[in-house]
Amino acid sequence: MSTVIYPSPIFGPVHSRRLGVSLGINLLPEDGKFCTFDCIYCECGFNEDHRPQKKLPTREQVREALEARLIMRQNGPKPDVLTFAGNGEPTTHPHFAGIIEDTLALRDIYFPQAKVSVLSNSTFIHKPEVFDALNKIDNNILKLDTIDTDYIRLTDRPTGHYDVRKIIKGMKAFKGNLIIQTMFMKGKYQGEDVDNTSDRYVLPWLETVKEIAPRQVMIYTIDRETPDHDLEKATHEELDRIGKLIKDSGIPVSVSY
Ligand code: SF4
């Protein structure tokens, strides 16, 4: 098994642990990965290993490809969700807001019961057009792996300026209309311990999650091949312990093992 680069702009449907039958919308090129993070656990690999040569799909290309696929699926199993994910950070697309508008309109025509989800690393939520677009969708799923700056530098590895306090402020501005997604894992990266399942990381993160007050928290662990090969899954017991802490604070939680 190796890291995976997804077709663009539409892929799947795939069965998602967290979302069900998911038709993927990938706003990055089909021949590489581009992200404002460079996570050591990214299933698409490290940024430097997959530099895309091709251009981003245009808004029109995404709309046409999505409509064609939705028409095709009229006679097959219905998607539970249309999910923006794939080869990097979807909100970096310059026409992200327009593409969300098109997607909501197509969803309403072809599969009105399907949810529209975005998996984002939160780095562009300060942009008003991105914020407004994320506020309109069903599942605004934003990454917050920790609030520890050193741990973020070691594992999520932002490629530009990153201020976790600003990200938290941006998350609070959604006033509950968000889902926080957090990766818990163990093992080593370049000889350094990357275990974020202990109270040292979990408790400050939990306090922040309570302040942000999302409508749900999704916690999960490594499921596929990762570019760093010394990573390990968090155990069921560790995830259950963290899940219980969230639940006891009154916030709904989903745990994917
Ligand atoms: S934020 Fe997501 S796409 Fe970007 S590097 Fe991390 S796991 Fe990969």
CSV table of C-alpha atoms and ligand atoms in Angstrom, one decimal:
chain,number,residue,atom,x,y,z
A,1,MET,CA,0.0,0.0,0.0
A,2,SER,CA,1.3,3.5,-0.7
A,3,THR,CA,0.1,7.1,-0.5
A,4,VAL,CA,-2.6,8.0,-2.9
A,5,ILE,CA,-3.2,10.9,-5.4
A,6,TYR,CA,-6.8,11.3,-6.3
A,7,PRO,CA,-8.4,11.9,-9.7
A,8,SER,CA,-9.7,15.5,-10.3
A,9,PRO,CA,-12.1,17.1,-10.1
A,10,ILE,CA,-14.5,14.2,-9.2
A,11,PHE,CA,-13.5,10.9,-7.6
A,12,GLY,CA,-15.3,8.0,-6.0
A,13,PRO,CA,-17.7,7.4,-4.6
A,14,VAL,CA,-15.7,6.1,-1.7
A,15,HIS,CA,-16.9,4.7,1.6
A,16,SER,CA,-15.8,7.1,4.2
A,17,ARG,CA,-15.4,6.0,7.9
A,18,ARG,CA,-16.9,9.2,9.1
A,19,LEU,CA,-19.3,10.3,6.3
A,20,GLY,CA,-20.8,7.3,4.6
A,21,VAL,CA,-21.0,6.9,0.8
A,22,SER,CA,-19.0,10.0,-0.3
A,23,LEU,CA,-18.6,11.4,-3.8
A,24,GLY,CA,-15.3,13.3,-3.7
A,25,ILE,CA,-14.7,16.7,-5.2
A,26,ASN,CA,-11.0,17.4,-5.6
A,27,LEU,CA,-10.1,21.1,-6.4
A,28,LEU,CA,-6.5,20.3,-6.8
A,29,PRO,CA,-4.8,19.0,-10.0
A,30,GLU,CA,-5.0,15.3,-10.7
A,31,ASP,CA,-1.2,14.8,-11.0
A,32,GLY,CA,0.0,15.9,-7.6
A,33,LYS,CA,-0.7,17.4,-4.1
A,34,PHE,CA,-0.7,21.0,-3.0
A,35,CYS,CA,-1.5,21.9,0.6
A,36,THR,CA,-0.9,24.7,3.1
A,37,PHE,CA,0.0,22.0,5.6
A,38,ASP,CA,2.5,19.2,4.9
A,39,CYS,CA,1.2,16.7,7.5
A,40,ILE,CA,3.5,13.8,8.3
A,41,TYR,CA,0.4,11.5,8.2
A,42,CYS,CA,-1.1,12.8,4.9
A,43,GLU,CA,-2.4,9.9,2.8
A,44,CYS,CA,-1.4,11.9,-0.3
A,45,GLY,CA,2.2,12.0,0.8
A,46,PHE,CA,4.6,14.9,1.4
A,47,ASN,CA,4.2,18.0,-0.7
A,48,GLU,CA,7.7,17.8,-2.1
A,49,ASP,CA,7.1,14.2,-3.4
A,50,HIS,CA,4.1,15.1,-5.6
A,51,ARG,CA,4.5,18.6,-7.0
A,52,PRO,CA,1.6,19.0,-9.5
A,53,GLN,CA,2.5,20.2,-13.0
A,54,LYS,CA,-1.1,20.6,-14.2
A,55,LYS,CA,-3.4,23.5,-13.6
A,56,LEU,CA,-6.2,23.6,-11.1
A,57,PRO,CA,-9.6,22.6,-12.5
A,58,THR,CA,-11.7,25.7,-13.4
A,59,ARG,CA,-15.0,26.5,-11.7
A,60,GLU,CA,-16.8,25.5,-15.0
A,61,GLN,CA,-14.9,22.2,-15.3
A,62,VAL,CA,-15.8,21.3,-11.7
A,63,ARG,CA,-19.5,22.2,-12.3
A,64,GLU,CA,-19.7,20.2,-15.5
A,65,ALA,CA,-17.9,17.1,-14.2
A,66,LEU,CA,-20.0,17.1,-11.0
A,67,GLU,CA,-23.3,17.5,-12.9
A,68,ALA,CA,-22.3,14.6,-15.3
A,69,ARG,CA,-21.4,12.4,-12.4
A,70,LEU,CA,-24.6,13.2,-10.5
A,71,ILE,CA,-26.7,12.4,-13.6
A,72,MET,CA,-24.9,9.1,-13.9
A,73,ARG,CA,-25.6,8.2,-10.3
A,74,GLN,CA,-29.4,8.8,-10.7
A,75,ASN,CA,-29.6,5.0,-11.4
A,76,GLY,CA,-27.0,3.8,-8.9
A,77,PRO,CA,-26.5,4.0,-5.1
A,78,LYS,CA,-27.2,7.5,-3.9
A,79,PRO,CA,-24.3,9.4,-2.3
A,80,ASP,CA,-24.8,10.3,1.3
A,81,VAL,CA,-22.5,13.2,1.0
A,82,LEU,CA,-20.6,15.3,-1.6
A,83,THR,CA,-17.2,15.9,0.0
A,84,PHE,CA,-14.5,18.4,-0.8
A,85,ALA,CA,-11.3,16.6,-0.2
A,86,GLY,CA,-8.5,15.1,-2.2
A,87,ASN,CA,-5.0,16.2,-3.2
A,88,GLY,CA,-4.6,19.1,-0.7
A,89,GLU,CA,-6.5,22.0,0.8
A,90,PRO,CA,-9.7,22.8,-1.1
A,91,THR,CA,-10.1,26.4,0.2
A,92,THR,CA,-6.9,27.4,-1.6
A,93,HIS,CA,-8.8,27.3,-4.9
A,94,PRO,CA,-9.4,30.9,-6.0
A,95,HIS,CA,-13.0,30.2,-7.0
A,96,PHE,CA,-13.8,28.0,-3.9
A,97,ALA,CA,-16.8,30.2,-3.0
A,98,GLY,CA,-18.4,30.0,-6.5
A,99,ILE,CA,-17.8,26.3,-6.7
A,100,ILE,CA,-19.6,25.8,-3.3
A,101,GLU,CA,-22.5,27.8,-4.7
A,102,ASP,CA,-22.6,25.6,-7.8
A,103,THR,CA,-22.3,22.4,-5.7
A,104,LEU,CA,-25.2,23.4,-3.4
A,105,ALA,CA,-27.4,24.2,-6.5
A,106,LEU,CA,-26.6,20.8,-8.2
A,107,ARG,CA,-27.1,18.9,-4.9
A,108,ASP,CA,-30.5,20.5,-4.6
A,109,ILE,CA,-31.5,19.4,-8.1
A,110,TYR,CA,-30.1,15.8,-8.2
A,111,PHE,CA,-29.7,14.6,-4.6
A,112,PRO,CA,-31.4,17.0,-2.2
A,113,GLN,CA,-30.9,14.7,0.7
A,114,ALA,CA,-27.1,14.5,0.3
A,115,LYS,CA,-25.0,16.6,2.6
A,116,VAL,CA,-22.2,18.9,1.3
A,117,SER,CA,-19.1,18.5,3.4
A,118,VAL,CA,-15.7,20.3,3.3
A,119,LEU,CA,-12.6,18.8,4.9
A,120,SER,CA,-10.3,21.8,5.5
A,121,ASN,CA,-7.2,22.4,7.5
A,122,SER,CA,-8.6,25.8,8.6
A,123,THR,CA,-5.7,27.9,7.2
A,124,PHE,CA,-8.0,30.0,5.0
A,125,ILE,CA,-11.0,30.6,7.3
A,126,HIS,CA,-9.8,34.2,7.9
A,127,LYS,CA,-10.8,35.0,4.3
A,128,PRO,CA,-14.3,36.4,4.3
A,129,GLU,CA,-15.3,34.6,1.1
A,130,VAL,CA,-14.1,31.2,2.4
A,131,PHE,CA,-15.7,31.8,5.8
A,132,ASP,CA,-19.1,32.6,4.1
A,133,ALA,CA,-18.9,29.6,1.8
A,134,LEU,CA,-18.1,27.2,4.7
A,135,ASN,CA,-20.9,28.7,6.7
A,136,LYS,CA,-23.4,27.7,4.0
A,137,ILE,CA,-22.6,24.0,3.7
A,138,ASP,CA,-23.9,21.1,5.8
A,139,ASN,CA,-20.6,19.8,7.3
A,140,ASN,CA,-17.9,22.4,7.8
A,141,ILE,CA,-15.2,20.1,9.1
A,142,LEU,CA,-12.1,21.9,10.3
A,143,LYS,CA,-8.8,20.5,11.5
A,144,LEU,CA,-7.4,21.3,14.9
A,145,ASP,CA,-5.0,18.5,15.8
A,146,THR,CA,-3.6,20.3,18.9
A,147,ILE,CA,-3.1,23.8,20.2
A,148,ASP,CA,0.6,23.2,20.9
A,149,THR,CA,2.6,25.3,18.5
A,150,ASP,CA,5.7,23.0,18.6
A,151,TYR,CA,3.6,19.9,17.9
A,152,ILE,CA,1.9,21.7,15.0
A,153,ARG,CA,5.3,22.6,13.5
A,154,LEU,CA,6.5,19.0,13.9
A,155,THR,CA,3.5,17.2,12.6
A,156,ASP,CA,1.1,19.4,10.6
A,157,ARG,CA,4.0,21.5,9.3
A,158,PRO,CA,2.3,24.6,8.0
A,159,THR,CA,4.0,25.9,4.8
A,160,GLY,CA,3.4,29.6,5.6
A,161,HIS,CA,2.7,31.8,8.6
A,162,TYR,CA,0.4,30.0,11.1
A,163,ASP,CA,-1.0,31.4,14.3
A,164,VAL,CA,-3.1,28.9,16.2
A,165,ARG,CA,-4.7,31.7,18.2
A,166,LYS,CA,-6.0,33.2,15.0
A,167,ILE,CA,-7.3,29.9,13.8
A,168,ILE,CA,-9.2,29.4,17.1
A,169,LYS,CA,-10.6,32.9,16.8
A,170,GLY,CA,-11.7,32.1,13.3
A,171,MET,CA,-13.4,28.9,14.5
A,172,LYS,CA,-15.3,30.7,17.2
A,173,ALA,CA,-16.7,33.1,14.6
A,174,PHE,CA,-18.7,30.2,13.1
A,175,LYS,CA,-20.8,30.2,16.3
A,176,GLY,CA,-21.1,26.5,16.5
A,177,ASN,CA,-21.6,25.9,12.8
A,178,LEU,CA,-18.5,23.7,12.5
A,179,ILE,CA,-17.2,20.2,13.2
A,180,ILE,CA,-13.7,19.9,14.6
A,181,GLN,CA,-11.6,17.1,13.3
A,182,THR,CA,-8.6,15.9,15.2
A,183,MET,CA,-6.0,13.2,14.4
A,184,PHE,CA,-4.6,11.3,17.3
A,185,MET,CA,-1.5,9.2,16.7
A,186,LYS,CA,1.7,7.9,18.2
A,187,GLY,CA,5.2,6.9,17.0
A,188,LYS,CA,8.1,9.0,15.9
A,189,TYR,CA,9.0,11.6,13.2
A,190,GLN,CA,12.7,12.2,12.7
A,191,GLY,CA,13.4,10.7,16.1
A,192,GLU,CA,10.9,12.9,17.9
A,193,ASP,CA,7.9,11.5,19.8
A,194,VAL,CA,4.6,12.5,18.1
A,195,ASP,CA,2.2,10.9,20.6
A,196,ASN,CA,-0.6,13.4,21.2
A,197,THR,CA,-2.9,11.1,23.2
A,198,SER,CA,-1.6,12.0,26.6
A,199,ASP,CA,-3.2,14.7,28.9
A,200,ARG,CA,-0.3,17.0,28.1
A,201,TYR,CA,-1.9,17.5,24.7
A,202,VAL,CA,-5.4,16.4,25.2
A,203,LEU,CA,-6.4,18.6,28.1
A,204,PRO,CA,-5.4,22.0,26.7
A,205,TRP,CA,-6.9,21.0,23.4
A,206,LEU,CA,-10.2,20.0,25.1
A,207,GLU,CA,-10.4,23.3,26.9
A,208,THR,CA,-10.1,25.1,23.6
A,209,VAL,CA,-12.6,22.8,21.9
A,210,LYS,CA,-15.1,23.7,24.7
A,211,GLU,CA,-14.4,27.4,24.1
A,212,ILE,CA,-15.0,27.0,20.3
A,213,ALA,CA,-18.2,25.0,21.0
A,214,PRO,CA,-18.5,23.1,17.7
A,215,ARG,CA,-21.6,21.2,17.0
A,216,GLN,CA,-19.5,18.0,16.9
A,217,VAL,CA,-16.0,16.7,17.2
A,218,MET,CA,-14.6,13.9,15.0
A,219,ILE,CA,-11.5,12.1,16.4
A,220,TYR,CA,-9.7,9.6,14.3
A,221,THR,CA,-6.4,7.9,13.8
A,222,ILE,CA,-4.2,6.8,11.0
A,223,ASP,CA,-6.1,4.6,8.6
A,224,ARG,CA,-3.9,4.4,5.4
A,225,GLU,CA,-0.3,4.5,4.4
A,226,THR,CA,1.5,7.6,5.7
A,227,PRO,CA,4.6,9.3,4.2
A,228,ASP,CA,6.4,8.9,7.5
A,229,HIS,CA,6.8,5.2,8.2
A,230,ASP,CA,7.4,5.4,12.0
A,231,LEU,CA,3.8,6.5,12.9
A,232,GLU,CA,1.4,4.3,14.8
A,233,LYS,CA,-2.3,4.3,15.3
A,234,ALA,CA,-3.7,5.5,18.6
A,235,THR,CA,-5.4,2.5,20.3
A,236,HIS,CA,-9.1,2.0,20.7
A,237,GLU,CA,-8.7,2.6,24.5
A,238,GLU,CA,-6.9,5.9,23.9
A,239,LEU,CA,-9.5,7.1,21.4
A,240,ASP,CA,-12.3,6.0,23.7
A,241,ARG,CA,-10.8,7.8,26.6
A,242,ILE,CA,-10.5,11.1,24.7
A,243,GLY,CA,-14.0,10.6,23.2
A,244,LYS,CA,-15.5,10.2,26.6
A,245,LEU,CA,-13.8,13.5,27.8
A,246,ILE,CA,-15.4,15.3,24.9
A,247,LYS,CA,-18.8,13.6,25.5
A,248,ASP,CA,-18.7,14.5,29.2
A,249,SER,CA,-18.2,18.1,28.3
A,250,GLY,CA,-21.5,18.0,26.4
A,251,ILE,CA,-20.2,18.0,22.8
A,252,PRO,CA,-21.3,15.2,20.5
A,253,VAL,CA,-18.3,13.1,19.3
A,254,SER,CA,-17.6,10.5,16.6
A,255,VAL,CA,-14.6,8.2,17.0
A,256,SER,CA,-13.1,6.4,14.0
A,257,TYR,CA,-10.6,3.7,14.9
B,1,SF4,S1,-4.1,19.1,5.8
B,1,SF4,FE1,-4.9,17.3,4.9
B,1,SF4,S2,-4.3,17.4,2.7
B,1,SF4,FE2,-3.1,18.9,3.8
B,1,SF4,S3,-1.2,17.8,4.3
B,1,SF4,FE3,-2.6,17.6,6.1
B,1,SF4,S4,-3.7,15.7,5.7
B,1,SF4,FE4,-2.7,16.3,3.8
